[in-house]
Structure formats: C-alpha cells, structure tokens
Tab-separated table of C-alpha atoms in Angstrom:
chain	number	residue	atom	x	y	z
A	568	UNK	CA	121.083	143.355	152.950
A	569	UNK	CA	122.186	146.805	151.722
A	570	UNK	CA	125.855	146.934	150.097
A	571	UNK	CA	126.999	149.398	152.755
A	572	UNK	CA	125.763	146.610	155.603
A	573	UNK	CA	127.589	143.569	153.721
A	574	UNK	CA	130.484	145.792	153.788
A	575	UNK	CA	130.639	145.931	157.306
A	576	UNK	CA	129.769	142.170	157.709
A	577	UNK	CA	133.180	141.596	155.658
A	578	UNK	CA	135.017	143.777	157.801
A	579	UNK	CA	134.234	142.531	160.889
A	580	UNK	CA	135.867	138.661	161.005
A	581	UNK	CA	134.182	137.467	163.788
A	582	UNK	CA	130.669	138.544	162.750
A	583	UNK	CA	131.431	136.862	159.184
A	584	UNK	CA	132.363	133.821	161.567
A	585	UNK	CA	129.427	133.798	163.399
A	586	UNK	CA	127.131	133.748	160.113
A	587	UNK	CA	129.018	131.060	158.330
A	588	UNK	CA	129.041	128.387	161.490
A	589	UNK	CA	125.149	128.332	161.181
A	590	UNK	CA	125.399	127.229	157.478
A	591	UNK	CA	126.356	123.762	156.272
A	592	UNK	CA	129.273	121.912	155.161
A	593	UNK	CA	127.576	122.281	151.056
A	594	UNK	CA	127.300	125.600	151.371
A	595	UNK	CA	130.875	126.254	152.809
A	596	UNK	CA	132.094	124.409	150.249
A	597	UNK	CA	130.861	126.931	147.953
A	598	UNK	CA	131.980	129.596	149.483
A	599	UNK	CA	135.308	129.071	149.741
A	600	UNK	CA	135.794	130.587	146.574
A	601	UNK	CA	134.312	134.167	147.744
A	602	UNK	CA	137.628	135.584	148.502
A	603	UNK	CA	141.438	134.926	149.871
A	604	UNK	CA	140.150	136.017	153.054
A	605	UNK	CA	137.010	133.367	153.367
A	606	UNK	CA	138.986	130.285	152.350
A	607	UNK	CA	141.493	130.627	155.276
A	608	UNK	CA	139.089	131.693	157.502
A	609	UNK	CA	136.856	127.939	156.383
A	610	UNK	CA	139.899	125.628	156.249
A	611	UNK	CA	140.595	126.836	159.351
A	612	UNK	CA	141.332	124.280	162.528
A	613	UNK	CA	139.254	126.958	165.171
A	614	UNK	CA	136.494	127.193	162.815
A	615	UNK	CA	136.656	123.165	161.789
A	616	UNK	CA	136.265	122.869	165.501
A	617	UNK	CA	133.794	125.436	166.089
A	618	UNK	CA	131.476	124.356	163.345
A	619	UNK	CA	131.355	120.711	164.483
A	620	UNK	CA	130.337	121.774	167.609
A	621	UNK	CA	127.637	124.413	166.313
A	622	UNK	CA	126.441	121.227	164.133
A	623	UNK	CA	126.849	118.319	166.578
A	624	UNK	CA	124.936	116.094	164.345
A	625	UNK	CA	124.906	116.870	160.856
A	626	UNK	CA	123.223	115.409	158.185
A	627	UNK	CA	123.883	112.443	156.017
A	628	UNK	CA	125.383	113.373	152.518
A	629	UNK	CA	125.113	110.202	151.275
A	630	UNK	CA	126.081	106.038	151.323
A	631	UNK	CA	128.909	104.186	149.630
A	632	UNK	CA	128.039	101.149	148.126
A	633	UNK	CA	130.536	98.251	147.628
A	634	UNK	CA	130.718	95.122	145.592
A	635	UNK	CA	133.674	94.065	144.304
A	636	UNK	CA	134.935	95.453	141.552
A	637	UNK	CA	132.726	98.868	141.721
A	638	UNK	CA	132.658	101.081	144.458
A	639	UNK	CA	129.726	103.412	144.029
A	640	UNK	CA	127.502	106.752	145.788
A	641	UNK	CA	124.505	106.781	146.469
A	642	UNK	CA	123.374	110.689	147.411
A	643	UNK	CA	120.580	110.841	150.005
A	644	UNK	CA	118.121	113.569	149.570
A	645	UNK	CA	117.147	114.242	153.122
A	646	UNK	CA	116.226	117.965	152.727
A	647	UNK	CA	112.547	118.132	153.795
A	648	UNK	CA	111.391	120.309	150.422
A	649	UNK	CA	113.661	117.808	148.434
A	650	UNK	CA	111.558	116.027	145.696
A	651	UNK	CA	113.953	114.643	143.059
A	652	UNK	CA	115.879	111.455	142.845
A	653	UNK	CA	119.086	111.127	144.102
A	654	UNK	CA	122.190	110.408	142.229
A	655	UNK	CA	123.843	107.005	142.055
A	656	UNK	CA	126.843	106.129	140.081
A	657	UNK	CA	130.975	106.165	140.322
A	658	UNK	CA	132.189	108.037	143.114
A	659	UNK	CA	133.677	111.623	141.904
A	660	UNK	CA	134.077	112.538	145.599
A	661	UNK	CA	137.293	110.238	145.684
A	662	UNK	CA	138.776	111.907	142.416
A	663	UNK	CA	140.999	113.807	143.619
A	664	UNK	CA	142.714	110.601	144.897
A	665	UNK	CA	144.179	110.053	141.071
A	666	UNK	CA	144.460	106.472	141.467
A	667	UNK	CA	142.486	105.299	138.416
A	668	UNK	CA	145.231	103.246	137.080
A	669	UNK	CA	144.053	101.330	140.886
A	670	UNK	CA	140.319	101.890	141.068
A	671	UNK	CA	139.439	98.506	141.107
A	672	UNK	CA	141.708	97.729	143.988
A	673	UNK	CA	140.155	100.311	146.551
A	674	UNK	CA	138.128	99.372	149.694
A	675	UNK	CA	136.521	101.012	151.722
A	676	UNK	CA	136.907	99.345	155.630
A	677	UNK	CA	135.220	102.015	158.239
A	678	UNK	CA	133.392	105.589	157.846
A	679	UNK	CA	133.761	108.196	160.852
A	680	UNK	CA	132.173	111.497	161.018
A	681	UNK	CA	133.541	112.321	157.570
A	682	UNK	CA	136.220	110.456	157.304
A	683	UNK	CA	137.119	107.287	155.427
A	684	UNK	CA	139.300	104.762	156.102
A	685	UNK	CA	140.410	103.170	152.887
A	686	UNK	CA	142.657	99.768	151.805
A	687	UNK	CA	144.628	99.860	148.335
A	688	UNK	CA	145.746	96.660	146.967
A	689	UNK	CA	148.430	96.209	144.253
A	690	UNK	CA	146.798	94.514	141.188
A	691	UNK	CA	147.723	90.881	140.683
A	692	UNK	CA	149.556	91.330	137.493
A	693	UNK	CA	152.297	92.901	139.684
A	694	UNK	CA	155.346	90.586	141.521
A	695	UNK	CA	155.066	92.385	144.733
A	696	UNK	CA	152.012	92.501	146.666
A	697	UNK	CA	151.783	95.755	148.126
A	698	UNK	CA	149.003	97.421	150.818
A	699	UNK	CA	148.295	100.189	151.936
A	700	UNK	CA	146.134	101.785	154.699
A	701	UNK	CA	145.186	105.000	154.550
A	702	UNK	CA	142.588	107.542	156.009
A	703	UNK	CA	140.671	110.100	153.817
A	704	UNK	CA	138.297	113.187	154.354
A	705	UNK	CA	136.913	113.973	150.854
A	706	UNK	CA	135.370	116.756	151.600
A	707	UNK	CA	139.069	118.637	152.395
A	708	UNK	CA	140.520	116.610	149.846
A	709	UNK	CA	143.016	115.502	151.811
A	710	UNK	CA	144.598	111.969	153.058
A	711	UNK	CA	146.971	110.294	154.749
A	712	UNK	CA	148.494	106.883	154.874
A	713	UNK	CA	149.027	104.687	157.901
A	714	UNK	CA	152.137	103.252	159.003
A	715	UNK	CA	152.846	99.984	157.271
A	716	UNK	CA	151.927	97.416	160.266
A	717	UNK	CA	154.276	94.098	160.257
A	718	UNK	CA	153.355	90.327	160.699
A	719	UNK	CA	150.645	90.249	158.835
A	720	UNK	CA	150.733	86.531	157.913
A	721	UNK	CA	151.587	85.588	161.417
A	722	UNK	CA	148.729	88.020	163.110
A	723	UNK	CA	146.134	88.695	160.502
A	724	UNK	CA	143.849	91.116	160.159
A	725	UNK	CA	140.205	90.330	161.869
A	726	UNK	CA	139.078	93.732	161.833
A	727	UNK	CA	139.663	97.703	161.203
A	728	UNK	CA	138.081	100.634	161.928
A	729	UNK	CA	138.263	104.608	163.030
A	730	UNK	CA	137.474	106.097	166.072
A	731	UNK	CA	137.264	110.059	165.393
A	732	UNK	CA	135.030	112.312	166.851
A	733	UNK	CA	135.682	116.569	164.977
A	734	UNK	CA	133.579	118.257	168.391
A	735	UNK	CA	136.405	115.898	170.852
A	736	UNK	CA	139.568	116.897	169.223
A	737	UNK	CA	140.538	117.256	165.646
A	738	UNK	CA	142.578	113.476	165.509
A	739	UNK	CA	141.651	110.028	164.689
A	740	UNK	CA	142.439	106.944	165.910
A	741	UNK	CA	142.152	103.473	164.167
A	742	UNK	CA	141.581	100.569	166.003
A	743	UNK	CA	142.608	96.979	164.604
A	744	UNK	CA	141.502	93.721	165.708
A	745	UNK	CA	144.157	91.088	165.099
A	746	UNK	CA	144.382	87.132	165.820
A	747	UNK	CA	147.615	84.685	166.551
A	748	UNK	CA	147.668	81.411	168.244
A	749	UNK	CA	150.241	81.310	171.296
A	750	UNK	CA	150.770	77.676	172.391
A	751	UNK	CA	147.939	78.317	174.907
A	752	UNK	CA	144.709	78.653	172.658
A	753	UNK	CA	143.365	81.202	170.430
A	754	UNK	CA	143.603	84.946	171.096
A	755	UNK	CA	143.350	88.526	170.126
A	756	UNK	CA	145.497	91.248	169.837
A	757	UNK	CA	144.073	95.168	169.671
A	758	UNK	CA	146.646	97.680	168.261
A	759	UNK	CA	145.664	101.245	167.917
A	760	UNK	CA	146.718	103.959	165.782
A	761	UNK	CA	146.929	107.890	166.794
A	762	UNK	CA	147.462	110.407	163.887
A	763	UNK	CA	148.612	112.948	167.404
A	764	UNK	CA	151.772	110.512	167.713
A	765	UNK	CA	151.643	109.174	164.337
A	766	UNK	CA	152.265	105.328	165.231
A	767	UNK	CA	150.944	102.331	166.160
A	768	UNK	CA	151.061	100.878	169.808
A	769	UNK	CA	149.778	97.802	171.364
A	770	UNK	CA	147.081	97.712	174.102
A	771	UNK	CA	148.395	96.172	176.905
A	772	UNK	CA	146.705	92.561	177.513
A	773	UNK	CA	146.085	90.145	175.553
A	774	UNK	CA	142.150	90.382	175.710
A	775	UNK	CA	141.656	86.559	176.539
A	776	UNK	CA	138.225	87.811	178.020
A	777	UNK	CA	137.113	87.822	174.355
A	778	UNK	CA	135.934	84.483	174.121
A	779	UNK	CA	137.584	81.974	171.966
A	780	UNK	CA	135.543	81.365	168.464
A	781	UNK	CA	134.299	84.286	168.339
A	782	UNK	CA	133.429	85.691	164.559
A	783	UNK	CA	132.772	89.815	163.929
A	784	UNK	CA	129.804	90.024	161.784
A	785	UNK	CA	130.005	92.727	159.444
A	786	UNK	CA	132.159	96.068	161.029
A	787	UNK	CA	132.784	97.903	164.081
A	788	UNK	CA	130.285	101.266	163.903
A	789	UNK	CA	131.769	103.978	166.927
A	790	UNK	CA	129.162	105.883	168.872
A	791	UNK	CA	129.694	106.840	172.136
A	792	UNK	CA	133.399	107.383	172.723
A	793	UNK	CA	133.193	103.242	171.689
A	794	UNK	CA	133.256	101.031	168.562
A	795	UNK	CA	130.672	98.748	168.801
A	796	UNK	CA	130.957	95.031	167.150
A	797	UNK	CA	128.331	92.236	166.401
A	798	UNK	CA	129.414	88.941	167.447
A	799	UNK	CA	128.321	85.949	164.466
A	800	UNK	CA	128.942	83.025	166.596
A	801	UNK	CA	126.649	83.888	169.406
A	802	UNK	CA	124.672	86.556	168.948
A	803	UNK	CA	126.213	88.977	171.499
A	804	UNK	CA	127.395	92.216	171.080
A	805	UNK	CA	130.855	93.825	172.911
A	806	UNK	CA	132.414	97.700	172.765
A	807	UNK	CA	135.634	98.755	173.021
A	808	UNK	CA	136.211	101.945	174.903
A	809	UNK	CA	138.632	104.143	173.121
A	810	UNK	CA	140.141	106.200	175.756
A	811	UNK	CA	140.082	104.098	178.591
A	812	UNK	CA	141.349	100.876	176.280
A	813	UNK	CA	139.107	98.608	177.452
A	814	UNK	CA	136.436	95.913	176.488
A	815	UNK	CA	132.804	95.992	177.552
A	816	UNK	CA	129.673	93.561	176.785
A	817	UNK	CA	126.432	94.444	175.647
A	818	UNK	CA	123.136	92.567	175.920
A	819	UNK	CA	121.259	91.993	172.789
A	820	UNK	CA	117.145	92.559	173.298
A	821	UNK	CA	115.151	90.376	173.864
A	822	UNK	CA	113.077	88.630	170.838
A	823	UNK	CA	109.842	90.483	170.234
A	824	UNK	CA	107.700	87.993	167.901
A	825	UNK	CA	105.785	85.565	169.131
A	826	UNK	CA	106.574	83.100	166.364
A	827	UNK	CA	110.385	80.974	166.127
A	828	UNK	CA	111.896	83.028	162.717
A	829	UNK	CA	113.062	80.372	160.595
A	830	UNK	CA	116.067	83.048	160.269
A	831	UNK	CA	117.599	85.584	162.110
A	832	UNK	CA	119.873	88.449	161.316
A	833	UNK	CA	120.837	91.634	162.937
A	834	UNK	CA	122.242	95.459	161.227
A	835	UNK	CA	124.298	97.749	163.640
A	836	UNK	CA	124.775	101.649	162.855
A	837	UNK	CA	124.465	105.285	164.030
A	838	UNK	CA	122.778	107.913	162.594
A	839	UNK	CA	121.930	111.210	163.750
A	840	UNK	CA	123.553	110.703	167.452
A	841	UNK	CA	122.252	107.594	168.095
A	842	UNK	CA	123.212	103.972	167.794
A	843	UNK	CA	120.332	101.312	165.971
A	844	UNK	CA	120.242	97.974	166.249
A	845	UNK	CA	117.944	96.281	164.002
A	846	UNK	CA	116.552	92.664	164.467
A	847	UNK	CA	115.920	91.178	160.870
A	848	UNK	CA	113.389	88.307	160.919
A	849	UNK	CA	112.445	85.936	158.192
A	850	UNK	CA	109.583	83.267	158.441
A	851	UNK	CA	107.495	81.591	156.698
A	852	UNK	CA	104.371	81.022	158.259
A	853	UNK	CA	102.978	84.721	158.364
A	854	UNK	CA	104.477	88.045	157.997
A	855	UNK	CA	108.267	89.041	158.898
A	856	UNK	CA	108.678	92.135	160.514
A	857	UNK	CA	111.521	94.567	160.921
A	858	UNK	CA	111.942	95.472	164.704
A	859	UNK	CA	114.470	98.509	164.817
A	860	UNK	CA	115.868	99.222	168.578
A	861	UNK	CA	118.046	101.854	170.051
A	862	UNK	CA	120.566	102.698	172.869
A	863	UNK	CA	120.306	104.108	175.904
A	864	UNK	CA	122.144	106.552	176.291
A	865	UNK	CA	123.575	105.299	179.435
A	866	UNK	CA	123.626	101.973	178.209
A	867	UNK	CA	121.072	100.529	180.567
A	868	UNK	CA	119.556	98.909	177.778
A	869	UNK	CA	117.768	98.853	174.233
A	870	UNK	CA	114.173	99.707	173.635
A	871	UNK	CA	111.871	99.417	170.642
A	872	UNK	CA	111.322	102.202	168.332
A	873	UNK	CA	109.593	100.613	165.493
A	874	UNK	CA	108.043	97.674	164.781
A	875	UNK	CA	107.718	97.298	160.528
A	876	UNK	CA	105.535	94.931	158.959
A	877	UNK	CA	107.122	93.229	155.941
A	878	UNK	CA	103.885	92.667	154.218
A	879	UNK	CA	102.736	96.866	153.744
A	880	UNK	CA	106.433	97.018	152.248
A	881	UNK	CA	105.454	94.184	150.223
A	882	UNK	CA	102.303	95.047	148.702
A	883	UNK	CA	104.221	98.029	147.277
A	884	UNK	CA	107.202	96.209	146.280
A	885	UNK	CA	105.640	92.621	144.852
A	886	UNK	CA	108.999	91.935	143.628
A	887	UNK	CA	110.331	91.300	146.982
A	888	UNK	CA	107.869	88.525	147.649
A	889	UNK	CA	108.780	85.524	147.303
A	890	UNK	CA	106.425	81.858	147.518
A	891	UNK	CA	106.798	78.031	148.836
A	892	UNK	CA	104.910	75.218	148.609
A	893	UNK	CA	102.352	73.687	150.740
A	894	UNK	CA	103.616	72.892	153.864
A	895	UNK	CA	102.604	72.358	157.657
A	896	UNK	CA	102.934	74.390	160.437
A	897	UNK	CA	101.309	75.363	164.523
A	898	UNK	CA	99.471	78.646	164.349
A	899	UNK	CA	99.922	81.288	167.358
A	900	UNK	CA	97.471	78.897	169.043
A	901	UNK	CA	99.725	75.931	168.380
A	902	UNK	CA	96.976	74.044	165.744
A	903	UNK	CA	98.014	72.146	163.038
A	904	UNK	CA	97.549	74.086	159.913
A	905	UNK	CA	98.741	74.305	156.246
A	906	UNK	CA	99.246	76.991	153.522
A	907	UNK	CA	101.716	78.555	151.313
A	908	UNK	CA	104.693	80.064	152.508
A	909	UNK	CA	105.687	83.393	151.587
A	910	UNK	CA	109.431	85.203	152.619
A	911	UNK	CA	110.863	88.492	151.543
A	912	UNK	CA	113.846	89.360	149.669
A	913	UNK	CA	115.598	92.367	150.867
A	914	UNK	CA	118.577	93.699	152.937
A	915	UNK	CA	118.467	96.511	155.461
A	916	UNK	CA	121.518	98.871	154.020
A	917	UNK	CA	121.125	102.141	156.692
A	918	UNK	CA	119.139	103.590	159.157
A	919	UNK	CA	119.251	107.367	158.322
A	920	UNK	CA	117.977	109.827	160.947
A	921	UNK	CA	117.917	113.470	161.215
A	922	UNK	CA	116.565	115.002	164.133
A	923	UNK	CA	112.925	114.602	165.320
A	924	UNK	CA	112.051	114.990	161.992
A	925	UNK	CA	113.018	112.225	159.553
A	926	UNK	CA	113.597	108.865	160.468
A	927	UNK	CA	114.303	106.483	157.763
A	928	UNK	CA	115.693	102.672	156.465
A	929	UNK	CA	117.258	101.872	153.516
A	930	UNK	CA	116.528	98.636	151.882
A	931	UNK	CA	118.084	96.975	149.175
A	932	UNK	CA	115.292	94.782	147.144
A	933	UNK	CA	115.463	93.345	143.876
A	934	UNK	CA	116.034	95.713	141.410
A	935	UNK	CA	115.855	98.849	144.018
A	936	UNK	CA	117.106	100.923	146.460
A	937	UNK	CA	114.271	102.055	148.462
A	938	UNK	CA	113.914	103.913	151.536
A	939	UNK	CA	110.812	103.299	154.202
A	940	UNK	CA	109.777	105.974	156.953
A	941	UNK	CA	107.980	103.351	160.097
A	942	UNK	CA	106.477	106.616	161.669
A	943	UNK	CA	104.012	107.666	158.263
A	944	UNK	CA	104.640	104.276	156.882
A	945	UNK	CA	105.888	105.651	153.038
A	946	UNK	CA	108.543	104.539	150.939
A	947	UNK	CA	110.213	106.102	147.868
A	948	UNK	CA	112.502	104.694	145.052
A	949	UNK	CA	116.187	105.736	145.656
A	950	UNK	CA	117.728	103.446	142.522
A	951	UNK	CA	116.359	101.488	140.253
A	952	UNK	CA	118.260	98.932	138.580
A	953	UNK	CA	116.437	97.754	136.225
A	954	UNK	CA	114.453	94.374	135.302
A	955	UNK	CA	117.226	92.431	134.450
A	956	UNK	CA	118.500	91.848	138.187
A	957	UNK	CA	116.462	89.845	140.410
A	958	UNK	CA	118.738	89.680	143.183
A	959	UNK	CA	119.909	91.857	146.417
A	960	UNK	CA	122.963	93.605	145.413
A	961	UNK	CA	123.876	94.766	148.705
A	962	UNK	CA	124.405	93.826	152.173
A	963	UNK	CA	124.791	96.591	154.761
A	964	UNK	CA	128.696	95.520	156.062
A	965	UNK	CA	128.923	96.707	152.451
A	966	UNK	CA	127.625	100.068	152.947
A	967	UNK	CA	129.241	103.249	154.523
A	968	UNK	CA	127.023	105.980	155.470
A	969	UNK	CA	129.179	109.530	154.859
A	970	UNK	CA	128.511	112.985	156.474
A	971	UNK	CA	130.665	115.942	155.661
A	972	UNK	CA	133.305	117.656	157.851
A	973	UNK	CA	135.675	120.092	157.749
A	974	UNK	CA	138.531	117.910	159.953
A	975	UNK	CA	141.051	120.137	159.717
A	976	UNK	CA	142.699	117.079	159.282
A	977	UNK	CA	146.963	117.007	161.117
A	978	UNK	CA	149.377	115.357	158.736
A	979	UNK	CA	152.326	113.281	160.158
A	980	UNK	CA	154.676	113.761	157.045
A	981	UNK	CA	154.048	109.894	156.000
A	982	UNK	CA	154.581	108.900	152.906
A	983	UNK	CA	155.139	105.038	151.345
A	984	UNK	CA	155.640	103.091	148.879
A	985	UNK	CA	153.054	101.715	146.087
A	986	UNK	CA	154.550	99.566	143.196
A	987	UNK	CA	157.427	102.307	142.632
A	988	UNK	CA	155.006	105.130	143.376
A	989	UNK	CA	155.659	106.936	146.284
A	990	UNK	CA	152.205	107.554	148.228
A	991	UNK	CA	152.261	110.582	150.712
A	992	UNK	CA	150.286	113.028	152.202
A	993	UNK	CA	148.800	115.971	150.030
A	994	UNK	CA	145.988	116.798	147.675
A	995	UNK	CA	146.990	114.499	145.239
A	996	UNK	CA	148.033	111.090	146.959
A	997	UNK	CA	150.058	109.065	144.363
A	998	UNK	CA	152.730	110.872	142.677
C-alpha cells in the first residue's frame, strides 16, 4: 500500500472499520496504540458488537488452570503455522487487578465468551470474613463486582456461573444455584443476576422438578442460549434456559463399549460453537477408550465424533500406564481368562476446536500437559512438569478455557467493601 492510499484509508472511518473487523482480538490489541482516533474507534460498543458478530466463533487464547493456592495460564498455540511451545506460568492477564496482597485468595468459578467470573476471599488472618463476586474481561481490563447476595449460611451456594453471549447483546447475566430446606423436603432456589438492571432477582418457583439429592458435578458450561450442568448422583444431564427461565432435561448417550468400565466419568464443554460431551472410561481388562460426543443442534440428541483408543496415547506416553496383578476376568466372548491388568492415568482438561480445521483434547498426565488430535491421531507436549511429579495435577472443573473479546463491557457504578478497601468498578479494582 502506497502512502498516498493509507492516507485515504485513515480518512475514511468506515473503510478503516471495515479492515479492522476482519482482524483479531491480538492484533486489535496492538493497535490501539496507532492513534487517538483508532483507540476510540476499537473500545467502541458498535464495533465490540460488530466484531463479535464478524467473528462468531473465535479462537481459544488459552486455559486457566486452578489448584489451590496457584492459579495459572496455560497459552494454546492453535495457529496452524504455530510450532513453538506455549507458555505456562502465573497469570499476567489478571495484573491489572492489583490484588497481590490477595492472590492466593482468587477463584475462578465460570468463563463466558471472554469473560470471567471471579470469587475473592478475605485471608484468614483477618476478623471479618469478607467475599466478593465479581465479573472480569481481561482483555478490556475492566471489572465489576456483583451485588453482595444475603443468607448465605441459611441458602448456600451450590453453584455459579455466567450466561453472556457479545453477538446477543453486550450484558451478562449470572446465574446461581442455591439450596435451603423448607419443612417440606429439600429444594433449590435459582437467582439471577443482570448487569442491564444491575441486581439480583429470584426466578419465580421453587424448581421442586429438580429432583431431590441431586449433586452438580463439576460447573455449568452455557451454549445455546442455556447453561448446561452434569448431574453426579445419576448420571443425567439438565439446562437451564436463560431467557425463558426455565429448566430442561437432557439424555445422556448411550454406552458405546462392549465391556462393563470398572469406572465411569464424564467432561462437559464448548468449544468453537459447539457443546462436547465426553464419556471417560477406565477398565482393566483391555484398552480404555475416550468416546467424545456432541450436540445437536436442535437437541434431538448426541452423536459420536471420535472414538480414542487409550493404548496409541499410551505407547507415546508410558508414564500414563499403569499395571495390576493377575487377576480373572470373561473376555468379549464371556470365557474365563486371566492376565495383567493395565489402567491409565490421565484427566481430560478441554476439548479445543476451531473450525473444520483443528480439533483437539487436552489431557493432563503425569508430569504433562499434552494435547491429542482423534482425526490424524498426533499428540504434542503443552507442559512439562518435570520427573518429580507422578500424579494428575488437574481435573477439568478446574480448568477455564478463555477466548478474547472486546465486551464493551456496561458498568453499574458498584463498588464494595474488602477488609477496609473499597472495591469498585475501574481499571484498577482495589483502591
């Protein structure tokens, strides 16, 4: 481009416009600092909007990992010419929070489309036990806290988790699960969160049609206009439907392997537009596989997408393998046989997809963070540990996958208390 033709580009707003929706949120970032004139036209709400929709899916910057008392990122590489390793340490992205002082006492509970919603605790060493709730999009650098809800010994917590969608409208909601016990029996109470009205309001029920006993395995993962949960207790699955404020139930698939698992465990979470389920199978008497399903659309069902054979993982990662003694046990044929028993040792972390192109899950192992694509059946080292740590270090209820948005992000003027600090909403949250 000629200097004469970038000249005109500049002059002409909505041509500049036009060029910078087609380029990503990393790039944006970047360019911010051209001029006065590109940094309002970025941050603003019509082109937050605009860009979401131009980039209905965009890809995955990266995961937060969380074990008490480090919260850490992991970046994903996901460009297709990208070769090197990612990076994996503290998490600089939540800097400009400036709560060092409180590191140790952040959590992260749900990850939306960019943004995060976060719990700080007030270190024991103080009198006062103080929380807060807030919601966070760190690619804006900006945050806001949540209004303080009440009860919480009487009605506490189950479960909470964000609802926010930057193509739909450019606010969030926050849905929270919470539990009393009326003289009647055990129920459930769902209060919901706008950042358009800036309070909390109670959906009108109770829900007694969510059955008594029921345990949420892991968190709620929104897809769909819905936040999706696992049930523990019996293997089910339910959605709540944001808008209309309502509960639906969701059939899990049916068991593909032909052989009883000795256990049985299930990941839920969306990548890429669409919602994964993935059926995690341990046995002992031949090799566990990986079956990883997804959503129709129109919720009719799930289907198949890949089937993974533990054992190719597990030739290339021997330290996952793990042996028993001699033992009995009926062959596909049901005869009596004996042999050695052999499990793996791994997590499932993420399913990362992008596109047609790249279709990926994350598995923690000891000693590793790898990644494994079912369709050409390779793997790469994301982190490696080291030999001192034999164990899985991660679950995936622990892990937050993280795009980048520009959410231009509406403030309510909030602002609360924190041990004496006053906690409110602008670039630098504690003050």
């Amino acid at each position: 481009m000629t200097k004469r033709s970038a000249e005109i580009v500049a002059a002409n707003e909505d041509l500049l416009t036009e060029i910078l929706l087609r380029l990503p949120t990393k790039s944006l970032l970047r360019f911010k600092c051209v001029s006065i004139q590109w940094l309002h036209l970025i941050s603003s709400p019509y082109f937050a909007r605009n860009h979401s929709l131009q980039n209905p899916n965009p890809s995955t910057s990266g995961l937060f990992l969380y074990q008490y008392p480090s919260l850490l990122y992991l970046t994903l590489a996901v460009e297709p010419n990208v070769t090197s390793r990612p990076s994996f340490g503290p998490v600089p992205i939540l800097d400009f929070l400036r709560i060092t002082p409180f590191a140790s006492n952040l959590t992260i509970l749900s990850s939306c489309n960019g943004l995060l919603l976060c719990l700080l605790v007030s270190p024991p060493s103080w009198n006062d036990a103080d929380v807060i709730y807030f919601v966070s999009n760190p690619t804006t650098k900006k945050s806001s806290p949540l209004p303080p809800l009440q009860m919480l010994a009487e009605r506490p917590i189950i479960t909470m988790d964000l609802a926010f969608d930057p193509r739909e409208s450019p606010h969030y909601k926050v849905i929270c699960f919470r539990q009393y016990n009326p003289p009647d029996g055990l129920e459930f109470e769902i209060q919901i969160f706008s950042s358009e009205t800036g309070s909390w309001k109670i959906c009108q029920g109770p829900f007694v049609n969510i059955r008594a006993g029921i345990l949420f395995r892991g968190r709620g993962v929104y897809w769909n206009k819905r936040i999706h949960y696992l049930d523990s207790t019996g293997g089910g699955s339910f959605y709540f439907k944001v808008e209309e404020e309502s509960l639906g139930f969701l059939r899990m698939p049916f068991i593909q392997s032909e052989v009883q698992a000795m256990e049985r465990s299930w990941y839920l979470g969306q990548s890429g537009g669409h919602l994964h389920l993935v059926d995690i199978e341990t046995n002992i008497t031949r090799d566990s596989s990986i079956d990883i399903y997804e959503l129709q659309n129109d919720y009719s069902g799930w289907f198949l997408r890949y089937r993974v054979n533990l054992g190719s993982i597990g030739s290339e990662f021997p330290e996952m393998v793990r042996y028993i003694g001699v033992h009995e046990f009926l062959d596909v044929e049901g005869n009596q046989r004996s042999g050695i028993g052999r499990y793996y040792i791994y997590s499932v972390l993420n399913v990362v997809r992008e596109g047609d192109d790249l279709f990926e899950i994350v598995l923690s192992i000891p000693n590793k963070i790898v990644c494994y694509n079912p369709g050409n059946r390779t793997s790469k080292v994301l982190v490696y540990f080291g030999d001192d740590r034999d164990r899985v270090r991660y679950e995936w209820h622990n892990v937050f996958l993280y795009t980048q948005t520009f959410c231009p992000f509406e403030f309510m003027g909030l602002s609360v208390l924190f041990g004496g600090l006053k906690f409110q909403c602008n670039e630098n949250c504690i003050n």
